[in-house]
GROMACS .gro file of C-alpha atoms in nm:
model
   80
    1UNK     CA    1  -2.259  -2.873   0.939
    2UNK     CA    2  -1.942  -3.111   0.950
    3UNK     CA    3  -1.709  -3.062   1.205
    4UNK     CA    4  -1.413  -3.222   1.214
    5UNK     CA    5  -1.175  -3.169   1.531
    6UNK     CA    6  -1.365  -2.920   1.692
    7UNK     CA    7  -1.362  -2.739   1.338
    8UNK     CA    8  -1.679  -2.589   1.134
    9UNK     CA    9  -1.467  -2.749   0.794
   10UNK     CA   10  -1.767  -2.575   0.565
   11UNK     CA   11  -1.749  -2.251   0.774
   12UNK     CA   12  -1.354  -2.285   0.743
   13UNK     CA   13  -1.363  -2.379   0.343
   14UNK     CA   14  -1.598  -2.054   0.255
   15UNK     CA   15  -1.351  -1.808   0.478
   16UNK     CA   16  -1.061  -1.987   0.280
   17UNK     CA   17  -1.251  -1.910  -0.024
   18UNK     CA   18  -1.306  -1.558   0.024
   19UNK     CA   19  -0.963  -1.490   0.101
   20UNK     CA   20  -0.862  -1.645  -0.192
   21UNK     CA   21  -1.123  -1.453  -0.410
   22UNK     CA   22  -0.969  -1.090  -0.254
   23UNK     CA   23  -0.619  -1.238  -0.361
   24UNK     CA   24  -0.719  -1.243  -0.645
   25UNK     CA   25  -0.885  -0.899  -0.678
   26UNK     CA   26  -0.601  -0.744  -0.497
   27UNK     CA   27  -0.357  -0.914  -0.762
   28UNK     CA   28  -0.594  -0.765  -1.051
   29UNK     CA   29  -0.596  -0.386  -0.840
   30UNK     CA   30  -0.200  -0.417  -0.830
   31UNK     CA   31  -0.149  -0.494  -1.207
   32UNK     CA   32  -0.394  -0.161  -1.242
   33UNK     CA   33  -0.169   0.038  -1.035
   34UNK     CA   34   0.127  -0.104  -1.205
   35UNK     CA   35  -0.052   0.020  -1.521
   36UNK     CA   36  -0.161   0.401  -1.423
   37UNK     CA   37   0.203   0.445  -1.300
   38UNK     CA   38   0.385   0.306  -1.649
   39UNK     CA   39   0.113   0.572  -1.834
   40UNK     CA   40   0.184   0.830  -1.580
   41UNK     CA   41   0.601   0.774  -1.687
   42UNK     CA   42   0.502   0.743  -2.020
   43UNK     CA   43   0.341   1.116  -1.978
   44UNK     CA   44   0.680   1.246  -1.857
   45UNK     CA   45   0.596   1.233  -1.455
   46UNK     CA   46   0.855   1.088  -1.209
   47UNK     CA   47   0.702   0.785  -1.093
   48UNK     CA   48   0.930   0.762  -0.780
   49UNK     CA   49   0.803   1.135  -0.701
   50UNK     CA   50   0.473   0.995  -0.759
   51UNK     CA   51   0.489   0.711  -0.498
   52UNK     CA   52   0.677   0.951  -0.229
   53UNK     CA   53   0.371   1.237  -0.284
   54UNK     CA   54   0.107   0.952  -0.215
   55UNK     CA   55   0.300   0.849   0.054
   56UNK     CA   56   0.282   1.167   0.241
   57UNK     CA   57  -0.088   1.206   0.130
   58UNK     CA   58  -0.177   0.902   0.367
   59UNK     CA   59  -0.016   1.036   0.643
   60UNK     CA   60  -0.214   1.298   0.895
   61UNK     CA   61  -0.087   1.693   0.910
   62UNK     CA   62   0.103   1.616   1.201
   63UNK     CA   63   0.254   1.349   1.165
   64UNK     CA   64   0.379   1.507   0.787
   65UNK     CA   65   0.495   1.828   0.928
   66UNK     CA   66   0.726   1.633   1.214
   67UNK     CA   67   0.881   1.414   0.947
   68UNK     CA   68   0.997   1.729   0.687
   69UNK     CA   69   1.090   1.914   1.029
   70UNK     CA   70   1.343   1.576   1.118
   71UNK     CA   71   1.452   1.542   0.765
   72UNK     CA   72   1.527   1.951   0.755
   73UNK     CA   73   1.748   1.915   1.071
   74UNK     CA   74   1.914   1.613   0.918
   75UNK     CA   75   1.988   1.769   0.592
   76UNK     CA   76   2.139   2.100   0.770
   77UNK     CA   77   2.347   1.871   1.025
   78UNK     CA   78   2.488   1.704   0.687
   79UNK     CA   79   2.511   2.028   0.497
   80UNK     CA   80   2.321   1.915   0.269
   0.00000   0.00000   0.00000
């Protein structure tokens, strides 16, 4: 083990590494992502529909319902 300032620098170098490597994968996932939605708009679909429905399929019942019930006394305050 080398340490160098109080610091494990081999410990340090593989954590670096490994961050790195998920960069990397994330980077790959996004371009995948990037690819599903241009087929998905290529199919007809409304990709900005798309990301707003997956949006709401992350967030918890509750949490969903007191969000449309805001936005619904929003839109009648605005008459919209």
């Amino acid at each position: 083990m080398t340490d160098v300032g109080g610091i494990d620098n081999n410990r340090l170098r593989s954590l670096i590494e490994r961050i790195e490597h998920l960069e990397e994968e994330k980077k790959a996932l996004a371009g995948d992502i990037r690819d599903v939605f241009a087929e998905a708009k290529s199919a007809g679909f409304d990709v900005k529909i798309m990301r707003e429905v997956l949006k709401l399929r992350k967030m918890n019942a509750a949490d969903r319902d007191e969000q449309e019930s805001l936005l619904d006394t929003y839109r009648r305050a605005l008459d919209l």
